Amino acid sequence: MKMFINGNLMDKDEKIDVKNPFNNKTIDTVPEATKEDVRNALESAARAKKILGDMSARKISRILYDIYEVVLESQEEFSRIITLETGKPLKDSRDEMKRSAQTLQLAAEESKRIYGETVPMDAGIGGRTALGFTMKIPLGVVAAITPFNYPINLAVHKIAPALAAKNSVVFKPSKEAPLAALKLAELMGSHLPDGALNAVTGPGSVVGDELVTNPIVNKISFTGSVETGLSIASKVSMKKLTLELGGNDPIIVLDDADLEKAAVSTAKGAYLNAGQVCIGVKRIILQKGIADEFTDLLISETRKLKMGDPMDSETDIGPLINEEAARKVERTVEEAVKNGAQLLHGGRREGAFYTPTVLDLVDPDMRLVCQETFGPVAPIIRAETVDEAFTIANNTPYGLQAGVFTNSMESALKAARTIEAGGVMINKQPTFRTDNMPFGGFKMSGMGKEGVKYAVEDMTRTKLVVFG
Ligand code: NAD
């Protein structure tokens, strides 16, 4: 695949191999951009922002609807590329594409709803004769940087709201999974003025760093790990910044919960995409009275899962993004077991595959649950009381989403009030997202919100106009 700069495909002699995690075979290559290439992309975006800024909302909405239609028609082709480059089971890639199309549709709708407001100037001293109103105007050039695990929907969550608010974009997909992303950029770009959307590939330390530090960029919209997010935050200077970072999401099951429903939801949340989901279930906090019964139910849900070739529509669990990622999970689980956790199911690695794994008697201080373990692991922590369960849930530097299973209105309300996370799901796994809902974490899990309406708002700035 090639990069897409100023409306043209662009290749380089230096290439990066893109591998299929299922068999470690090279599927394709992408160009390795230099800082100079990134600057060219940024300059073309700077030219295009003027053209977009003059476009009517009706026109940009029409373009986004057109792109939505084409993506809808090409869903299957995109899904297969996602599965080849990430190892994500085909049925999950299909879900991702369905959602990506919807995200585009939401952006096409939202582009017509960008409102300013009138300001009651006469409420302030000296304002009695003034008439004031605000306008929401584009920021200019947006840099969108995305991770490997949802290579299309996370990209669309940045690119489509940026365009809806009439910004131009330079997009950098993950070098682990850039193929579907480059195809998307080319497809979208063919509907847009030259330079309105550019896509560059290469290492984060070169391409990412130029995007983060170049003064042409007005906003960085980043999704990825806390580590990279922190490094970006230390360099952005006066750019607007949205960070969607890692999670360590708890699912809490209380004594009065519907256990069967909770077990099904927990398995869904812990093993989706082989556990490589920011809002995946990373800690299972069980109240003492139901812990044994729930654990049996979770093991039987885990046994139902089919691990294998991700291209097979029946497969539930494919490989992790590469063997090193699976080795990292293996080491973390082994360390927990050495320190007293009890392995109840799974715990085996084969190449990039890691079997879905249930661990009981996990101590809240173990690295397995203190850091983000990005793999199909279900670590159980036992708590005596509702309060203790919520305290454990909050005892983490992360705060993306949380799930609580209970039939008590009082406990549900207490969870809503006390759990420090960007989203609290009652009787649902934290791994729940619709593409219009406000989405984004507290604490080290990030800042700012995505979800199309909220992302569009964040892609604008406010100008005040006063008539004397
Ligand atoms: P990562 O941080 O390694 O990489 C993300 C992107 O940042 C890639 O495109 C990478 O090339 C780029 N990058 C790397 N170094 C950079 C630098 N110095 N400057 C600028 N860009 C740089 O993350 P990953 O391993 O691809 O993805 C997994 C992580 O993403 C997990 O922590 C996961 O929880 C998180 N994530 C968060 C969300 C969310 O919405 N909160 C969604 C998906 C994934």
Coordinates of C-alpha atoms and ligand atoms in Angstrom, one line a residue:
M1 CA 0.0 0.0 0.0
K2 CA 1.0 3.6 -0.5
M3 CA 0.7 6.8 1.5
F4 CA -1.8 9.4 0.5
I5 CA -0.5 13.0 0.3
N6 CA -2.1 16.0 -1.4
G7 CA -4.6 13.8 -3.3
N8 CA -1.9 11.5 -4.7
L9 CA -0.6 8.1 -3.8
M10 CA 3.0 8.2 -2.7
D11 CA 5.6 5.5 -2.3
K12 CA 9.2 5.3 -0.9
D13 CA 12.1 3.0 -1.4
E14 CA 12.3 2.4 2.4
K15 CA 9.5 0.0 3.4
I16 CA 8.0 -1.4 6.5
D17 CA 6.7 -5.0 6.4
V18 CA 3.2 -5.7 7.6
K19 CA 2.7 -9.2 8.9
N20 CA -0.2 -11.4 9.4
P21 CA -0.1 -12.4 13.1
F22 CA -1.8 -15.7 12.4
N23 CA 1.1 -17.1 10.4
N24 CA 3.8 -14.4 10.7
K25 CA 3.9 -14.1 6.9
T26 CA 4.4 -10.6 5.3
I27 CA 1.2 -9.5 3.7
D28 CA 2.3 -6.2 2.2
T29 CA 4.6 -3.3 2.8
V30 CA 4.0 0.4 3.5
P31 CA 6.4 3.3 2.9
E32 CA 8.6 4.5 5.7
A33 CA 8.1 8.2 5.7
T34 CA 10.7 10.8 6.7
K35 CA 10.1 14.0 8.5
E36 CA 10.3 15.8 5.1
D37 CA 7.3 13.6 3.9
V38 CA 5.3 14.5 7.0
R39 CA 6.1 18.2 6.4
N40 CA 4.8 17.9 2.8
A41 CA 1.6 16.3 4.0
L42 CA 1.2 19.1 6.6
E43 CA 1.7 21.8 4.0
S44 CA -0.9 20.3 1.8
A45 CA -3.3 20.1 4.7
A46 CA -2.5 23.8 5.5
R47 CA -3.5 24.7 1.9
A48 CA -6.7 22.5 2.0
K49 CA -7.9 24.0 5.3
K50 CA -8.8 27.2 3.5
I51 CA -10.8 25.3 0.9
L52 CA -12.7 23.3 3.6
G53 CA -13.2 26.5 5.6
D54 CA -15.1 28.1 2.7
M55 CA -17.2 25.0 2.1
S56 CA -20.9 25.0 3.1
A57 CA -22.0 22.6 5.9
R58 CA -24.4 21.2 3.3
K59 CA -21.5 20.3 1.0
I60 CA -19.3 18.7 3.6
S61 CA -22.3 16.8 4.9
R62 CA -23.0 15.5 1.4
I63 CA -19.4 14.4 1.0
L64 CA -19.5 12.5 4.3
Y65 CA -22.7 10.8 3.3
D66 CA -21.1 9.8 0.0
I67 CA -18.2 8.3 1.8
Y68 CA -20.5 6.5 4.2
E69 CA -22.3 4.9 1.3
V70 CA -19.0 3.7 -0.3
V71 CA -17.6 2.3 3.0
L72 CA -20.9 0.5 3.5
E73 CA -20.5 -1.2 0.1
S74 CA -16.9 -2.1 0.7
Q75 CA -17.4 -3.4 4.3
E76 CA -16.4 -7.0 3.5
E77 CA -13.2 -6.1 1.7
F78 CA -12.1 -3.8 4.6
S79 CA -13.1 -6.5 7.2
R80 CA -10.8 -9.1 5.5
I81 CA -7.9 -6.7 5.4
I82 CA -8.4 -5.9 9.2
T83 CA -8.4 -9.6 10.0
L84 CA -5.3 -10.2 7.9
E85 CA -3.2 -7.5 9.5
T86 CA -4.5 -7.7 13.1
G87 CA -5.5 -11.3 13.6
K88 CA -8.9 -10.0 14.7
P89 CA -11.7 -12.7 14.2
L90 CA -13.5 -11.9 11.0
K91 CA -16.9 -11.6 12.7
D92 CA -15.4 -8.9 14.9
S93 CA -13.8 -7.1 12.0
R94 CA -17.3 -7.1 10.4
D95 CA -18.7 -5.5 13.5
E96 CA -16.0 -2.9 13.4
M97 CA -16.8 -2.0 9.8
K98 CA -20.5 -1.8 10.5
R99 CA -19.7 0.6 13.3
S100 CA -17.2 2.5 11.2
A101 CA -19.9 3.1 8.6
Q102 CA -22.3 4.3 11.3
T103 CA -19.6 6.6 12.7
L104 CA -19.3 8.2 9.3
Q105 CA -23.1 8.6 9.0
L106 CA -23.2 10.2 12.5
A107 CA -20.5 12.7 11.4
A108 CA -22.5 13.5 8.2
E109 CA -25.5 14.3 10.4
E110 CA -23.5 16.2 13.0
S111 CA -21.8 18.4 10.4
K112 CA -25.1 20.3 10.1
R113 CA -25.5 20.9 13.8
I114 CA -22.6 23.1 14.7
Y115 CA -24.1 26.0 16.6
G116 CA -22.9 29.1 18.3
E117 CA -25.0 30.9 20.9
T118 CA -26.2 34.4 21.7
V119 CA -24.5 35.9 24.8
P120 CA -26.5 38.0 27.2
M121 CA -24.0 40.8 27.1
D122 CA -26.3 43.0 29.2
A123 CA -25.8 40.7 32.2
G124 CA -22.3 42.2 32.6
I125 CA -21.3 45.7 33.6
G126 CA -21.0 47.9 30.5
G127 CA -22.7 45.4 28.2
R128 CA -26.2 46.9 28.1
T129 CA -26.0 48.2 24.5
A130 CA -24.0 45.4 23.1
L131 CA -25.2 42.4 21.1
G132 CA -22.9 39.3 21.3
F133 CA -22.9 35.9 19.8
T134 CA -20.4 33.1 19.3
M135 CA -19.4 31.2 16.2
K136 CA -17.9 27.7 16.2
I137 CA -15.1 27.8 13.7
P138 CA -12.6 25.1 12.5
L139 CA -9.3 24.7 14.3
G140 CA -7.3 24.3 11.0
V141 CA -5.1 21.2 10.7
V142 CA -5.7 18.1 12.9
A143 CA -3.2 15.3 13.4
A144 CA -4.9 12.0 14.0
I145 CA -2.7 9.2 15.5
T146 CA -4.2 5.7 16.0
P147 CA -3.3 2.3 17.6
F148 CA -3.5 -1.2 16.0
N149 CA -6.5 -2.7 17.7
Y150 CA -9.4 -1.0 15.9
P151 CA -7.6 0.4 12.9
I152 CA -10.7 1.7 11.1
N153 CA -13.3 2.8 13.6
L154 CA -10.8 4.6 15.8
A155 CA -9.5 6.4 12.7
V156 CA -13.0 7.3 11.6
H157 CA -13.8 8.7 15.1
K158 CA -11.1 11.3 14.5
I159 CA -11.1 11.9 10.8
A160 CA -14.9 12.2 10.3
P161 CA -15.5 14.7 13.1
A162 CA -12.5 16.7 12.0
L163 CA -13.8 17.0 8.5
A164 CA -17.4 17.6 9.7
A165 CA -16.1 20.7 11.5
K166 CA -14.2 21.7 8.2
N167 CA -10.6 20.9 9.4
S168 CA -8.0 19.2 7.2
V169 CA -6.3 16.1 8.6
V170 CA -3.0 14.3 8.5
F171 CA -3.5 10.8 9.7
K172 CA -0.9 8.4 11.0
P173 CA -2.1 4.8 11.5
S174 CA -0.2 2.2 13.6
K175 CA 2.7 0.5 11.7
E176 CA 1.3 -2.8 12.9
A177 CA -2.0 -2.3 11.1
P178 CA -1.7 0.4 8.4
L179 CA -3.3 -1.4 5.4
A180 CA -7.0 -0.9 5.9
A181 CA -6.3 2.6 7.2
L182 CA -4.4 3.6 4.0
K183 CA -7.2 2.1 1.9
L184 CA -9.7 4.2 3.9
A185 CA -7.6 7.4 3.4
E186 CA -7.4 6.9 -0.3
L187 CA -11.1 6.1 -0.5
M188 CA -12.1 9.1 1.6
G189 CA -9.6 11.4 -0.2
S190 CA -11.1 10.7 -3.6
H191 CA -14.2 12.5 -2.4
L192 CA -12.4 15.4 -0.9
P193 CA -10.3 18.4 -2.1
D194 CA -6.6 17.6 -2.5
G195 CA -4.8 17.8 0.9
A196 CA -8.0 17.7 3.0
L197 CA -7.0 14.2 4.2
N198 CA -3.4 12.9 4.1
A199 CA -2.1 9.6 5.5
V200 CA 1.5 8.9 6.3
T201 CA 3.2 5.8 7.7
G202 CA 6.3 5.2 9.6
P203 CA 7.7 4.9 13.1
G204 CA 6.1 6.9 15.9
S205 CA 9.4 8.4 16.9
V206 CA 9.8 10.0 13.5
V207 CA 6.4 10.5 11.9
G208 CA 4.5 10.8 15.1
D209 CA 7.0 13.2 16.6
E210 CA 6.9 15.5 13.6
L211 CA 3.1 15.7 13.8
V212 CA 3.3 16.4 17.5
T213 CA 5.9 19.2 17.3
N214 CA 5.2 20.9 13.9
P215 CA 3.5 24.3 14.4
I216 CA 1.2 23.8 11.4
V217 CA -0.8 21.4 13.5
N218 CA -3.6 22.9 15.6
K219 CA -4.9 19.8 17.3
I220 CA -3.6 16.3 18.1
S221 CA -6.2 13.6 18.5
F222 CA -4.4 10.6 19.8
T223 CA -5.5 7.1 20.8
G224 CA -3.0 4.6 22.2
S225 CA -1.0 3.7 25.3
V226 CA -0.5 5.9 28.4
E227 CA 3.2 5.9 27.8
T228 CA 3.0 7.4 24.3
G229 CA 0.2 9.7 25.4
L230 CA 2.4 11.1 28.2
S231 CA 5.3 11.6 25.8
I232 CA 3.0 13.5 23.4
A233 CA 1.5 15.6 26.2
S234 CA 5.0 16.7 27.2
K235 CA 5.7 18.1 23.7
V236 CA 2.5 19.6 22.2
S237 CA 3.1 23.2 23.1
M238 CA 0.0 25.4 22.3
K239 CA -1.9 22.7 20.4
K240 CA -5.3 21.4 21.5
L241 CA -5.0 17.8 22.7
T242 CA -7.4 14.8 23.0
L243 CA -5.9 11.7 24.6
E244 CA -7.8 8.4 24.5
L245 CA -5.4 6.1 26.4
G246 CA -5.3 2.7 28.1
G247 CA -7.7 1.2 30.6
N248 CA -7.7 -1.2 33.5
D249 CA -11.5 -1.5 33.6
P250 CA -13.2 -3.4 36.4
I251 CA -16.4 -5.4 36.2
I252 CA -17.9 -5.7 39.7
V253 CA -20.4 -8.5 40.5
L254 CA -22.3 -8.0 43.7
D255 CA -24.2 -10.7 45.7
D256 CA -27.6 -9.6 44.4
A257 CA -26.6 -9.7 40.7
D258 CA -28.0 -11.8 37.9
L259 CA -25.0 -14.2 37.7
E260 CA -25.7 -15.8 34.4
K261 CA -26.0 -12.5 32.6
A262 CA -22.9 -11.2 34.4
A263 CA -20.8 -14.2 33.4
V264 CA -21.8 -13.9 29.8
S265 CA -21.0 -10.2 29.8
T266 CA -17.7 -10.7 31.6
A267 CA -16.5 -13.3 29.1
K268 CA -17.5 -11.0 26.2
G269 CA -15.6 -8.1 27.8
A270 CA -12.5 -10.0 28.9
Y271 CA -11.9 -12.0 25.6
L272 CA -13.1 -9.7 22.8
N273 CA -10.3 -9.2 20.3
A274 CA -8.1 -11.5 22.4
G275 CA -8.3 -9.0 25.2
Q276 CA -6.7 -6.2 23.2
V277 CA -9.4 -3.6 23.9
C278 CA -9.0 -0.4 25.8
I279 CA -12.3 -1.0 27.6
G280 CA -11.8 -4.7 27.9
V281 CA -12.6 -6.3 31.3
K282 CA -9.2 -6.3 33.0
R283 CA -10.3 -6.9 36.6
I284 CA -13.2 -9.0 37.9
I285 CA -14.2 -7.9 41.4
L286 CA -16.5 -10.4 43.0
Q287 CA -18.5 -10.0 46.2
K288 CA -17.8 -13.0 48.5
G289 CA -21.3 -14.5 48.6
I290 CA -21.4 -15.3 44.8
A291 CA -17.7 -15.7 44.0
D292 CA -17.6 -19.5 43.7
E293 CA -20.8 -19.8 41.7
F294 CA -19.9 -16.9 39.4
T295 CA -16.4 -18.4 38.8
D296 CA -17.9 -21.7 37.7
L297 CA -20.2 -19.9 35.3
L298 CA -17.3 -17.8 33.9
I299 CA -15.2 -20.9 33.3
S300 CA -18.1 -22.6 31.5
E301 CA -18.5 -19.4 29.3
T302 CA -14.7 -19.5 28.6
R303 CA -14.8 -23.1 27.6
K304 CA -17.4 -22.3 24.8
L305 CA -14.9 -20.1 22.9
K306 CA -13.3 -21.3 19.8
M307 CA -9.7 -20.2 19.2
G308 CA -8.2 -20.5 15.7
D309 CA -7.9 -19.1 12.3
P310 CA -9.3 -15.5 12.5
M311 CA -10.5 -15.8 8.8
D312 CA -12.9 -18.5 9.9
S313 CA -16.3 -16.9 10.6
E314 CA -16.7 -19.3 13.6
T315 CA -13.5 -18.2 15.4
D316 CA -14.0 -16.2 18.6
I317 CA -10.3 -15.8 19.6
G318 CA -7.5 -15.2 17.2
P319 CA -3.8 -14.4 17.8
L320 CA -2.5 -11.3 19.5
I321 CA -0.9 -8.7 17.4
N322 CA 2.4 -10.5 17.5
E323 CA 4.3 -13.1 19.4
E324 CA 6.1 -10.6 21.6
A325 CA 2.7 -9.3 22.8
A326 CA 1.6 -12.9 23.7
R327 CA 4.9 -13.5 25.5
K328 CA 4.3 -10.4 27.5
V329 CA 0.9 -11.7 28.7
E330 CA 2.5 -15.1 29.4
R331 CA 5.2 -13.5 31.6
T332 CA 2.6 -11.4 33.5
V333 CA 0.4 -14.4 34.2
E334 CA 3.3 -16.6 35.3
E335 CA 4.4 -13.9 37.7
A336 CA 0.9 -13.7 39.2
V337 CA 0.8 -17.5 39.6
K338 CA 4.2 -17.5 41.3
N339 CA 2.9 -14.9 43.7
G340 CA -0.1 -16.9 44.7
A341 CA -2.9 -16.5 42.1
Q342 CA -4.7 -19.7 41.2
L343 CA -4.8 -20.7 37.5
L344 CA -8.3 -22.1 36.8
H345 CA -8.4 -22.3 33.1
G346 CA -6.0 -21.6 30.1
G347 CA -2.6 -20.1 30.7
R348 CA -0.9 -21.5 27.6
R349 CA 0.8 -19.7 24.7
E350 CA 1.5 -21.0 21.2
G351 CA 3.3 -18.5 19.0
A352 CA 1.1 -15.3 19.0
F353 CA -1.9 -17.2 20.4
Y354 CA -2.7 -17.1 24.1
T355 CA -5.6 -19.2 25.4
P356 CA -8.4 -17.5 27.3
T357 CA -7.4 -17.6 30.9
V358 CA -9.2 -17.5 34.2
L359 CA -7.2 -16.7 37.4
D360 CA -8.7 -16.7 40.9
L361 CA -7.3 -15.3 44.2
V362 CA -5.6 -12.4 42.4
D363 CA -4.2 -9.8 44.8
P364 CA -5.0 -6.2 43.8
D365 CA -1.3 -5.4 44.1
M366 CA -0.2 -7.9 41.4
R367 CA 1.3 -6.4 38.2
L368 CA -1.4 -8.4 36.3
V369 CA -4.1 -6.1 37.6
C370 CA -2.1 -2.9 38.4
Q371 CA -1.1 -2.4 34.8
E372 CA -3.0 -2.8 31.7
T373 CA -2.7 -6.5 30.7
F374 CA -3.5 -6.5 26.9
G375 CA -4.5 -10.1 26.4
P376 CA -7.4 -12.6 27.0
V377 CA -7.1 -12.9 30.7
A378 CA -9.9 -12.8 33.4
P379 CA -8.3 -12.1 36.8
I380 CA -10.6 -12.5 39.8
I381 CA -10.2 -10.4 42.9
R382 CA -12.5 -11.2 45.8
A383 CA -14.1 -8.5 48.0
E384 CA -16.1 -8.8 51.3
T385 CA -18.4 -5.9 50.9
V386 CA -19.9 -3.5 48.3
D387 CA -17.8 -0.7 49.7
E388 CA -14.6 -2.8 49.5
A389 CA -15.4 -3.7 45.9
F390 CA -15.8 -0.1 44.9
T391 CA -12.6 0.9 46.7
I392 CA -10.6 -1.8 44.9
A393 CA -12.2 -0.7 41.6
N394 CA -11.0 2.9 42.2
N395 CA -7.5 1.9 43.4
T396 CA -5.8 2.3 40.0
P397 CA -4.3 5.1 38.1
Y398 CA -6.7 4.3 35.2
G399 CA -10.3 5.4 34.8
L400 CA -11.8 4.6 31.4
Q401 CA -15.0 2.7 32.0
A402 CA -16.5 0.3 34.7
G403 CA -19.3 -2.3 34.8
V404 CA -21.4 -3.1 37.8
F405 CA -23.8 -6.0 38.1
T406 CA -26.4 -5.6 40.8
N407 CA -30.2 -5.7 41.3
S408 CA -30.0 -3.1 44.0
M409 CA -30.9 0.4 43.0
E410 CA -29.0 1.7 46.0
S411 CA -25.8 -0.1 45.0
A412 CA -26.2 1.0 41.4
L413 CA -26.6 4.6 42.4
K414 CA -23.6 4.3 44.7
A415 CA -21.5 2.9 41.9
A416 CA -22.6 5.8 39.6
R417 CA -21.6 8.3 42.2
T418 CA -18.3 6.8 43.5
I419 CA -16.6 5.0 40.7
E420 CA -13.9 7.2 39.1
A421 CA -14.3 6.4 35.4
G422 CA -15.4 8.2 32.2
G423 CA -18.3 5.7 31.9
V424 CA -20.1 3.5 34.5
M425 CA -22.3 0.8 33.0
I426 CA -24.9 -0.8 35.2
N427 CA -25.7 -4.4 34.3
K428 CA -23.4 -4.2 31.3
Q429 CA -19.7 -4.9 30.8
P430 CA -17.4 -1.9 30.6
T431 CA -16.6 -3.0 27.1
F432 CA -19.7 -1.3 25.9
R433 CA -19.7 1.5 23.4
T434 CA -22.1 3.1 21.0
D435 CA -20.5 5.5 18.5
N436 CA -22.6 8.4 19.5
M437 CA -22.1 8.3 23.3
P438 CA -19.5 10.5 25.0
F439 CA -16.4 8.3 25.4
G440 CA -13.1 9.0 27.2
G441 CA -11.4 8.3 30.4
F442 CA -10.5 9.9 33.7
K443 CA -7.2 9.9 35.5
M444 CA -4.3 8.4 33.3
S445 CA -6.9 7.0 30.8
G446 CA -6.9 10.3 29.0
M447 CA -8.6 13.7 28.5
G448 CA -11.3 14.9 26.2
K449 CA -14.2 13.0 24.8
E450 CA -14.9 11.3 21.6
G451 CA -18.3 10.0 20.3
V452 CA -19.2 11.9 17.2
K453 CA -21.1 14.9 18.6
Y454 CA -18.5 15.4 21.4
A455 CA -15.5 15.0 19.0
V456 CA -17.0 17.5 16.5
E457 CA -17.4 20.0 19.4
D458 CA -13.7 19.4 20.3
M459 CA -12.7 20.0 16.6
T460 CA -13.9 23.6 16.7
R461 CA -12.9 26.8 18.6
T462 CA -15.2 29.5 19.7
K463 CA -15.1 33.1 18.3
L464 CA -17.0 35.8 20.0
V465 CA -18.5 38.6 17.9
V466 CA -19.8 41.8 19.6
F467 CA -21.9 44.6 18.0
G468 CA -21.6 47.9 19.8
Ligands
NAD1 P1 0.9 2.8 21.1 O1 0.9 3.9 22.1 O2 2.1 2.0 21.0 O3 0.8 3.4 19.6 C1 -0.3 4.2 19.2 C2 0.1 5.1 18.0 O4 1.1 6.1 18.5 C3 0.8 4.4 16.9 O5 0.3 4.9 15.7 C4 2.3 4.7 17.1 O6 3.1 4.6 15.9 C5 2.2 6.1 17.6 N1 3.4 6.6 18.3 C6 4.4 5.8 18.9 N2 5.3 6.7 19.5 C7 4.9 7.9 19.2 C8 5.5 9.2 19.5 N3 6.6 9.3 20.2 N4 4.8 10.3 19.0 C9 3.7 10.2 18.4 N5 3.1 9.0 18.1 C10 3.7 7.9 18.5 O7 -0.4 1.9 21.3 P2 -0.8 0.5 20.6 O8 0.1 -0.5 21.2 O9 -0.9 0.7 19.1 O10 -2.3 0.4 21.1 C11 -2.6 -0.2 22.4 C12 -2.9 0.9 23.4 O11 -3.9 1.8 22.9 C13 -3.5 0.3 24.7 O12 -2.9 0.9 25.8 C14 -5.0 0.6 24.6 O13 -5.7 0.6 25.8 C15 -5.0 1.9 23.9 N6 -6.3 2.2 23.3 C16 -7.1 3.2 23.8 C17 -8.3 3.4 23.3 C18 -9.2 4.5 23.8 O14 -10.1 4.9 23.1 N7 -9.0 5.0 25.1 C19 -8.8 2.7 22.2 C20 -7.9 1.7 21.7 C21 -6.7 1.5 22.2

